[in-house]
PDB file of C-alpha atoms in Angstrom:
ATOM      1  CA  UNK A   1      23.619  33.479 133.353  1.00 94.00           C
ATOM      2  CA  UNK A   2      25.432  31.380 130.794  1.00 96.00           C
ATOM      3  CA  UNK A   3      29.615  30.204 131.299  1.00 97.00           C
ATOM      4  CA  UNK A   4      32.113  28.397 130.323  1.00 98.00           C
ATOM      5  CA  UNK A   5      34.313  26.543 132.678  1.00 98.00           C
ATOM      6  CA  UNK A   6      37.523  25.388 131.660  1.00 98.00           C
ATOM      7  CA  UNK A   7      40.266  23.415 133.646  1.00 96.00           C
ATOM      8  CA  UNK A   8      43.676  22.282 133.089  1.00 96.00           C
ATOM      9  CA  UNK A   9      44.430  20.192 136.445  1.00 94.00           C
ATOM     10  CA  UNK A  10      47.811  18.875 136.740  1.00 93.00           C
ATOM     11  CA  UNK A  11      47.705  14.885 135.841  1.00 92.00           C
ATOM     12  CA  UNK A  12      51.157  14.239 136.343  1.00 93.00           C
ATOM     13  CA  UNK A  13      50.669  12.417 139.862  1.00 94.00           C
ATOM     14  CA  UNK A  14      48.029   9.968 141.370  1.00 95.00           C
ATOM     15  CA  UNK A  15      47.107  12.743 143.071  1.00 96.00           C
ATOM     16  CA  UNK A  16      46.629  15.319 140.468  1.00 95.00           C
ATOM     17  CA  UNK A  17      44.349  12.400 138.643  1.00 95.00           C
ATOM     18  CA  UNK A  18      42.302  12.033 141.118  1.00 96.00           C
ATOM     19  CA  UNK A  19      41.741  16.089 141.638  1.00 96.00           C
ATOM     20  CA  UNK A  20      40.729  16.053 137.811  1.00 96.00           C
ATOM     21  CA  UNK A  21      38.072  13.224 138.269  1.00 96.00           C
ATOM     22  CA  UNK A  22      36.629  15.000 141.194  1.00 97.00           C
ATOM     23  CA  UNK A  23      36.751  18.339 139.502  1.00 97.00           C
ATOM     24  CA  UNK A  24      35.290  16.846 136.566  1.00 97.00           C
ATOM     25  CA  UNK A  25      32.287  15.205 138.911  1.00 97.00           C
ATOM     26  CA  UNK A  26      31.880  18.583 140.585  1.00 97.00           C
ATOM     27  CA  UNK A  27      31.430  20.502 137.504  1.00 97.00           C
ATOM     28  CA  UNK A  28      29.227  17.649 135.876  1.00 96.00           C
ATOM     29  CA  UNK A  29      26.696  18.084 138.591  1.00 96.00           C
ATOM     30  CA  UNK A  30      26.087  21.850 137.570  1.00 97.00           C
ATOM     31  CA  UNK A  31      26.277  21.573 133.587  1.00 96.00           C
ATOM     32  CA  UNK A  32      27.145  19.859 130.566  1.00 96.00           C
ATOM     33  CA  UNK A  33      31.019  18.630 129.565  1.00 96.00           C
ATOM     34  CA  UNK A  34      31.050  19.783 125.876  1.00 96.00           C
ATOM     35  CA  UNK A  35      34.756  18.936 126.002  1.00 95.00           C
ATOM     36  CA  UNK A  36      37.644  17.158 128.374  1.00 94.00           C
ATOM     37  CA  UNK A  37      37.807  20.190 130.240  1.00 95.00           C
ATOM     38  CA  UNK A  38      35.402  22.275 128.892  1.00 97.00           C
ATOM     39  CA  UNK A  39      31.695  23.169 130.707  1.00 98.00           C
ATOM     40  CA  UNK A  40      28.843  24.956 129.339  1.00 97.00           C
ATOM     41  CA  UNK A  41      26.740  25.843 132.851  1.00 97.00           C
ATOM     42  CA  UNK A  42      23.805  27.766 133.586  1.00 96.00           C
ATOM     43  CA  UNK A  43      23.375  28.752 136.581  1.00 96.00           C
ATOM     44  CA  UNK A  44      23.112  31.767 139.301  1.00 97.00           C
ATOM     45  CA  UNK A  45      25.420  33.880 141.339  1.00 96.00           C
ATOM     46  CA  UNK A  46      25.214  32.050 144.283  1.00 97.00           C
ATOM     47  CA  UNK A  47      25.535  28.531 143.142  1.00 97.00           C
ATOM     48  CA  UNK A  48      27.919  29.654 141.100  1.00 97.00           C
ATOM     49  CA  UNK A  49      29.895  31.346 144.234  1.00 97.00           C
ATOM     50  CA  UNK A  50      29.291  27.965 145.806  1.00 97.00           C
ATOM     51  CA  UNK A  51      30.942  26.528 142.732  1.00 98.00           C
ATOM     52  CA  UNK A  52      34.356  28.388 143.298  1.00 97.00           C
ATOM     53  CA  UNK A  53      34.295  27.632 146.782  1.00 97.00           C
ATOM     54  CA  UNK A  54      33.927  23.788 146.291  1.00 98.00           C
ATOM     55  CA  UNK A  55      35.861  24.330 143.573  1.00 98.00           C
ATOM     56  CA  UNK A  56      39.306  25.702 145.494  1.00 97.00           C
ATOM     57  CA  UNK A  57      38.768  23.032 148.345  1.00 97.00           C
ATOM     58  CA  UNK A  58      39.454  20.578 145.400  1.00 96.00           C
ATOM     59  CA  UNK A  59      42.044  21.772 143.531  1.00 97.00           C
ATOM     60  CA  UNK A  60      46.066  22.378 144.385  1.00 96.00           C
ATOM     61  CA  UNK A  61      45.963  25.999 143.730  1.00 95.00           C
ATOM     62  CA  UNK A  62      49.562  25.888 143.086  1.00 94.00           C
ATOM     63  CA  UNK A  63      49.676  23.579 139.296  1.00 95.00           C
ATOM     64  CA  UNK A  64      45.690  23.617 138.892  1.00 96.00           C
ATOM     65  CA  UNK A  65      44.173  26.548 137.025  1.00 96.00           C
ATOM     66  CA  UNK A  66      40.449  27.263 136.217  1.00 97.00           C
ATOM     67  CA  UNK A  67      39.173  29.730 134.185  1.00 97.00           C
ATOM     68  CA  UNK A  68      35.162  30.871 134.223  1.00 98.00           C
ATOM     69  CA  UNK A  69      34.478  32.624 131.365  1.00 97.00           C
ATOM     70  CA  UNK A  70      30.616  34.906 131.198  1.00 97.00           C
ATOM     71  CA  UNK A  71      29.066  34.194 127.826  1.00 97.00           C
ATOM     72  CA  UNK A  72      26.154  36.246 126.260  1.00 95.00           C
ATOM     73  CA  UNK A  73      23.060  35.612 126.186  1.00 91.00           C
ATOM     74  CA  UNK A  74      22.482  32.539 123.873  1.00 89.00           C
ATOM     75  CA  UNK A  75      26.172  32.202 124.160  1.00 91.00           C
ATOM     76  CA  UNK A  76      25.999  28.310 124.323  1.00 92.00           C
ATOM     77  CA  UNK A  77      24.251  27.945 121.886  1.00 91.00           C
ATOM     78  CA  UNK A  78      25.695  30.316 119.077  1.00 93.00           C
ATOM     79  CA  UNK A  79      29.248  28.031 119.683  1.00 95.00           C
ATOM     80  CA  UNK A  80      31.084  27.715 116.511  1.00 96.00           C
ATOM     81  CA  UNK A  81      31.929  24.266 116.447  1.00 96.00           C
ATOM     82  CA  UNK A  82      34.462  22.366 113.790  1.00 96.00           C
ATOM     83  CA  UNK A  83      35.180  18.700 113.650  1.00 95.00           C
ATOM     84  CA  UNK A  84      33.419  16.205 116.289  1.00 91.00           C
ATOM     85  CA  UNK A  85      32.277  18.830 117.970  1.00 79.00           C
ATOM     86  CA  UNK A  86      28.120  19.659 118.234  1.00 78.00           C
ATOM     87  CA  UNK A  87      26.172  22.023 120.141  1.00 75.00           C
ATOM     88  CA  UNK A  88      24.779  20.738 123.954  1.00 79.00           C
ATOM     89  CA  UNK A  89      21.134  22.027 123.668  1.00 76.00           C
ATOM     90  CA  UNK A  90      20.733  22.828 127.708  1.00 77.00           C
ATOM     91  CA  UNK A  91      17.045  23.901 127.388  1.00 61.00           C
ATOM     92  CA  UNK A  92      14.643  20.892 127.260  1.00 55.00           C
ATOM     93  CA  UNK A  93      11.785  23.215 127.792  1.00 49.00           C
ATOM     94  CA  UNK A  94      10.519  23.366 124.016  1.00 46.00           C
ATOM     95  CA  UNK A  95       8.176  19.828 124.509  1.00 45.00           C
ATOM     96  CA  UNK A  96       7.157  20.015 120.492  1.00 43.00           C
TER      97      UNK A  96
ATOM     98  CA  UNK B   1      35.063  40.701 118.501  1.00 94.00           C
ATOM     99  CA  UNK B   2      36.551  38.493 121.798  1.00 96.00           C
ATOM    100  CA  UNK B   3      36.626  34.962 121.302  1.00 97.00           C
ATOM    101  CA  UNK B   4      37.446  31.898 123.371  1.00 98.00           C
ATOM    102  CA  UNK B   5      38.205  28.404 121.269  1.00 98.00           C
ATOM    103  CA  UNK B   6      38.592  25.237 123.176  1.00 98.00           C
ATOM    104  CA  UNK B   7      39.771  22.307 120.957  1.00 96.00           C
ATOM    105  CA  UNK B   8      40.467  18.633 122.385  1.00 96.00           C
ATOM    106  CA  UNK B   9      42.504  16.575 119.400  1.00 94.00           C
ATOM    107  CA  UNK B  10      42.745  13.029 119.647  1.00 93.00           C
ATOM    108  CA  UNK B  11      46.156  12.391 121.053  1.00 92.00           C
ATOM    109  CA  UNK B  12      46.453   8.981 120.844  1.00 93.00           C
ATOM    110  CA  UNK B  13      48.289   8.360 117.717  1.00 94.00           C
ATOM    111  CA  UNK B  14      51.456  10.261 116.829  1.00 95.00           C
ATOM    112  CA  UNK B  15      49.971  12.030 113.498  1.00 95.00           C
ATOM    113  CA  UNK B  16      47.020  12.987 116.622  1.00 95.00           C
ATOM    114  CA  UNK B  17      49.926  14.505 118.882  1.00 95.00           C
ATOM    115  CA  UNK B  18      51.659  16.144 115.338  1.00 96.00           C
ATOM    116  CA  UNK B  19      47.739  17.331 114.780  1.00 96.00           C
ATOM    117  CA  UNK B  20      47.645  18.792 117.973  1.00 96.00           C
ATOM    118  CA  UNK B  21      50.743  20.590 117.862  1.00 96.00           C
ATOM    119  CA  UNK B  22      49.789  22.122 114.567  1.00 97.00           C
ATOM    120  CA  UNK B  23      46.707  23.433 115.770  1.00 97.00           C
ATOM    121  CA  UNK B  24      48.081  25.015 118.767  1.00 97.00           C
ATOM    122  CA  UNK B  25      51.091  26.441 116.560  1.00 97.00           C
ATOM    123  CA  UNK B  26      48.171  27.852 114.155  1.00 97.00           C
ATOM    124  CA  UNK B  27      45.964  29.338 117.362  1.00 97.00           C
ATOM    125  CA  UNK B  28      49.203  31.075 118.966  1.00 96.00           C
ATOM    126  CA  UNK B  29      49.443  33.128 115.778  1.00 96.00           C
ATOM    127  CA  UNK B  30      45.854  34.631 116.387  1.00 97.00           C
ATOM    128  CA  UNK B  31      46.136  34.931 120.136  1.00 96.00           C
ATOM    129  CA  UNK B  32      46.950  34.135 124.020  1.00 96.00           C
ATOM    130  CA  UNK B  33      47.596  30.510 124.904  1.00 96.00           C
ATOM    131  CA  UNK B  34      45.420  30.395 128.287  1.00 96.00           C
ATOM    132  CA  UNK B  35      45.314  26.984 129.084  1.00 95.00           C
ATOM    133  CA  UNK B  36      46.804  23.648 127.485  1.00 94.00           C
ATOM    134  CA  UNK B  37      43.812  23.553 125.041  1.00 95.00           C
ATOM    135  CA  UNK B  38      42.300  26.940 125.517  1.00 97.00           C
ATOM    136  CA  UNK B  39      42.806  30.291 123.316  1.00 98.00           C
ATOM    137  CA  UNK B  40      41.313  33.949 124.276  1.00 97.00           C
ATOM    138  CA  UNK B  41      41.529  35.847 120.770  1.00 97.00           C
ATOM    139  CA  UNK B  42      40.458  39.251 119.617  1.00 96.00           C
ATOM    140  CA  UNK B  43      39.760  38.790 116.250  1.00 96.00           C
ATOM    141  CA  UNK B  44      37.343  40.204 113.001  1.00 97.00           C
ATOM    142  CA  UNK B  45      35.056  38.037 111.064  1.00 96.00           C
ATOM    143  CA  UNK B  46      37.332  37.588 108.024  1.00 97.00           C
ATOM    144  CA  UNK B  47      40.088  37.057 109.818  1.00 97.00           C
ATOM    145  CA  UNK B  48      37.642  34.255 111.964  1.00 97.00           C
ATOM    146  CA  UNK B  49      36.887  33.294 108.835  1.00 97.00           C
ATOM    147  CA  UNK B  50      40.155  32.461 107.388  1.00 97.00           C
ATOM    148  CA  UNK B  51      41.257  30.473 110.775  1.00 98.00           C
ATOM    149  CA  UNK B  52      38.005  28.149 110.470  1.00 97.00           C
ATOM    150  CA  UNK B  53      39.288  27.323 107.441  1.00 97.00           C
ATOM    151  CA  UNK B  54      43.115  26.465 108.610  1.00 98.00           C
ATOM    152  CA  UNK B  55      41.463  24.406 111.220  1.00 97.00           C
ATOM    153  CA  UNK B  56      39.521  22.551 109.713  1.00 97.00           C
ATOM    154  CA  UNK B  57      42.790  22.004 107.048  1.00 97.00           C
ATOM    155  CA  UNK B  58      44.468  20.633 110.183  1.00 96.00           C
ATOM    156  CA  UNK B  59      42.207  18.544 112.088  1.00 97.00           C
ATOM    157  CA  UNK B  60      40.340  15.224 111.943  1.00 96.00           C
ATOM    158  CA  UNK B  61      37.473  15.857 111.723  1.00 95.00           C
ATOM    159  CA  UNK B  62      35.982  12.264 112.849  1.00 94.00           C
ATOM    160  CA  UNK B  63      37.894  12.822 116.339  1.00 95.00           C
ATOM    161  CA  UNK B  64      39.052  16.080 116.771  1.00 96.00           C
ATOM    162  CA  UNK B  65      36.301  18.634 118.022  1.00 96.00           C
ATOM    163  CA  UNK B  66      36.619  22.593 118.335  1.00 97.00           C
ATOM    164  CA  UNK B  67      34.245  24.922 119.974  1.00 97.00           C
ATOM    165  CA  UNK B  68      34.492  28.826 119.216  1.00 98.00           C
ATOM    166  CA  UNK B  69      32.928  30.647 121.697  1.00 97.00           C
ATOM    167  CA  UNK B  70      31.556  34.801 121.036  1.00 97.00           C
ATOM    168  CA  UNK B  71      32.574  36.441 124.476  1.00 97.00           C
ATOM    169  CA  UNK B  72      30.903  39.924 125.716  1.00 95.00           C
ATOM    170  CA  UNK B  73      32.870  42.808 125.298  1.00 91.00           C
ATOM    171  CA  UNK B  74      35.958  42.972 127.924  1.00 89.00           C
ATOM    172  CA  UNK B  75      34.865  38.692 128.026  1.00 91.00           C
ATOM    173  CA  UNK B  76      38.530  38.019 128.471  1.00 92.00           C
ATOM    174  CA  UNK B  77      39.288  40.949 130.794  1.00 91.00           C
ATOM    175  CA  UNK B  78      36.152  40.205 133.360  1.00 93.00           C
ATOM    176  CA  UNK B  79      37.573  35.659 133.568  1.00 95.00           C
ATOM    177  CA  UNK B  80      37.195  34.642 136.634  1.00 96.00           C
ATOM    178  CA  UNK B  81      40.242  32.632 137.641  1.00 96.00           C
ATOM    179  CA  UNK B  82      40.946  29.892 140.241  1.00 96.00           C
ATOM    180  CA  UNK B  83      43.889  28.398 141.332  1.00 95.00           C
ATOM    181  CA  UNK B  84      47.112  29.186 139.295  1.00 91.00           C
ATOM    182  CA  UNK B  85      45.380  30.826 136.632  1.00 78.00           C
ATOM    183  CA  UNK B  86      46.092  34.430 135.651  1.00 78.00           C
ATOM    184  CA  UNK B  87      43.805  36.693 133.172  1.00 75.00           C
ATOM    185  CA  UNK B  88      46.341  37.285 129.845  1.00 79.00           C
ATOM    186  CA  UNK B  89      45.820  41.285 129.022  1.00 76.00           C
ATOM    187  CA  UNK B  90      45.609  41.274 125.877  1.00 77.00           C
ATOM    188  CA  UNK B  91      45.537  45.308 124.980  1.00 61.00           C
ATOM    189  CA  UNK B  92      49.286  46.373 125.640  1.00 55.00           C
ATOM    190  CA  UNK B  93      48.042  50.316 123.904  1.00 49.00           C
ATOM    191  CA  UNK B  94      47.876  51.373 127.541  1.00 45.00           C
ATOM    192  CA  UNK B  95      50.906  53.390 127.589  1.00 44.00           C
ATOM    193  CA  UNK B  96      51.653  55.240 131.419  1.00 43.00           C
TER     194      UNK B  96
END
């Protein structure tokens, strides 16, 4: 299945910093960053369970919030995208 | 249609930060704020169409980047939220 993670972690403290750069390493190992807080994944029910769990022993629940949108099928890669941005092919499986 | 548009704007000059205010000013006219940088909207094409357009009015397009993401039907009712996240309703015709 195809998502979109998206995080806006509290960066006021030392603390809060370092939750976003381990958030941002924990979401980096199951897809691509297509923006600061912003992840296209593909991936499965359980790792993705597995994601929310690692995910909530990261965060402080209280100031951090995460949102995990489903897209549809294709959904990464019919993205609209304006300005800098450019669509993160995911599927390297077309050798031409 | 359901949408979800993610933007990150280059905030490291002051016309970035006036860019960035714009564009959230122009996003909270077309739907829910859910995040610093995140918008769920329920839209139609031309009106899409039309905010593409103011966008890409506002931005730099060199550093700023915006992704617009199609969601499945009831996308922004079936989020999955961690932390201190909250799903926005968006239909308020549900009179009891």
């Amino acid at each position: 299945m195809e998502l979109l993670l998206t995080y806006d972690v509290d960066t006021t403290t030392p603390e809060g910093r370092r939750r976003l750069r381990r958030v941002a390493k924990l979401c980096e190992g199951h897809g691509i960053r297509v923006q600061k807080s912003v992840f296209e994944i593909i991936t499965d029910d359980q790792t993705l369970l597995q994601l929310t769990y690692d995910i909530e022993d990261l965060i402080n629940t209280e100031t951090d919030s995460v949102r995990i949108y489903r897209l549809p099928p294709s959904g990464t890669e019919t993205v609209q995208t304006l300005g800098a941005a450019a669509p993160h092919p995911h599927r390297s499986d077309l050798i031409l």
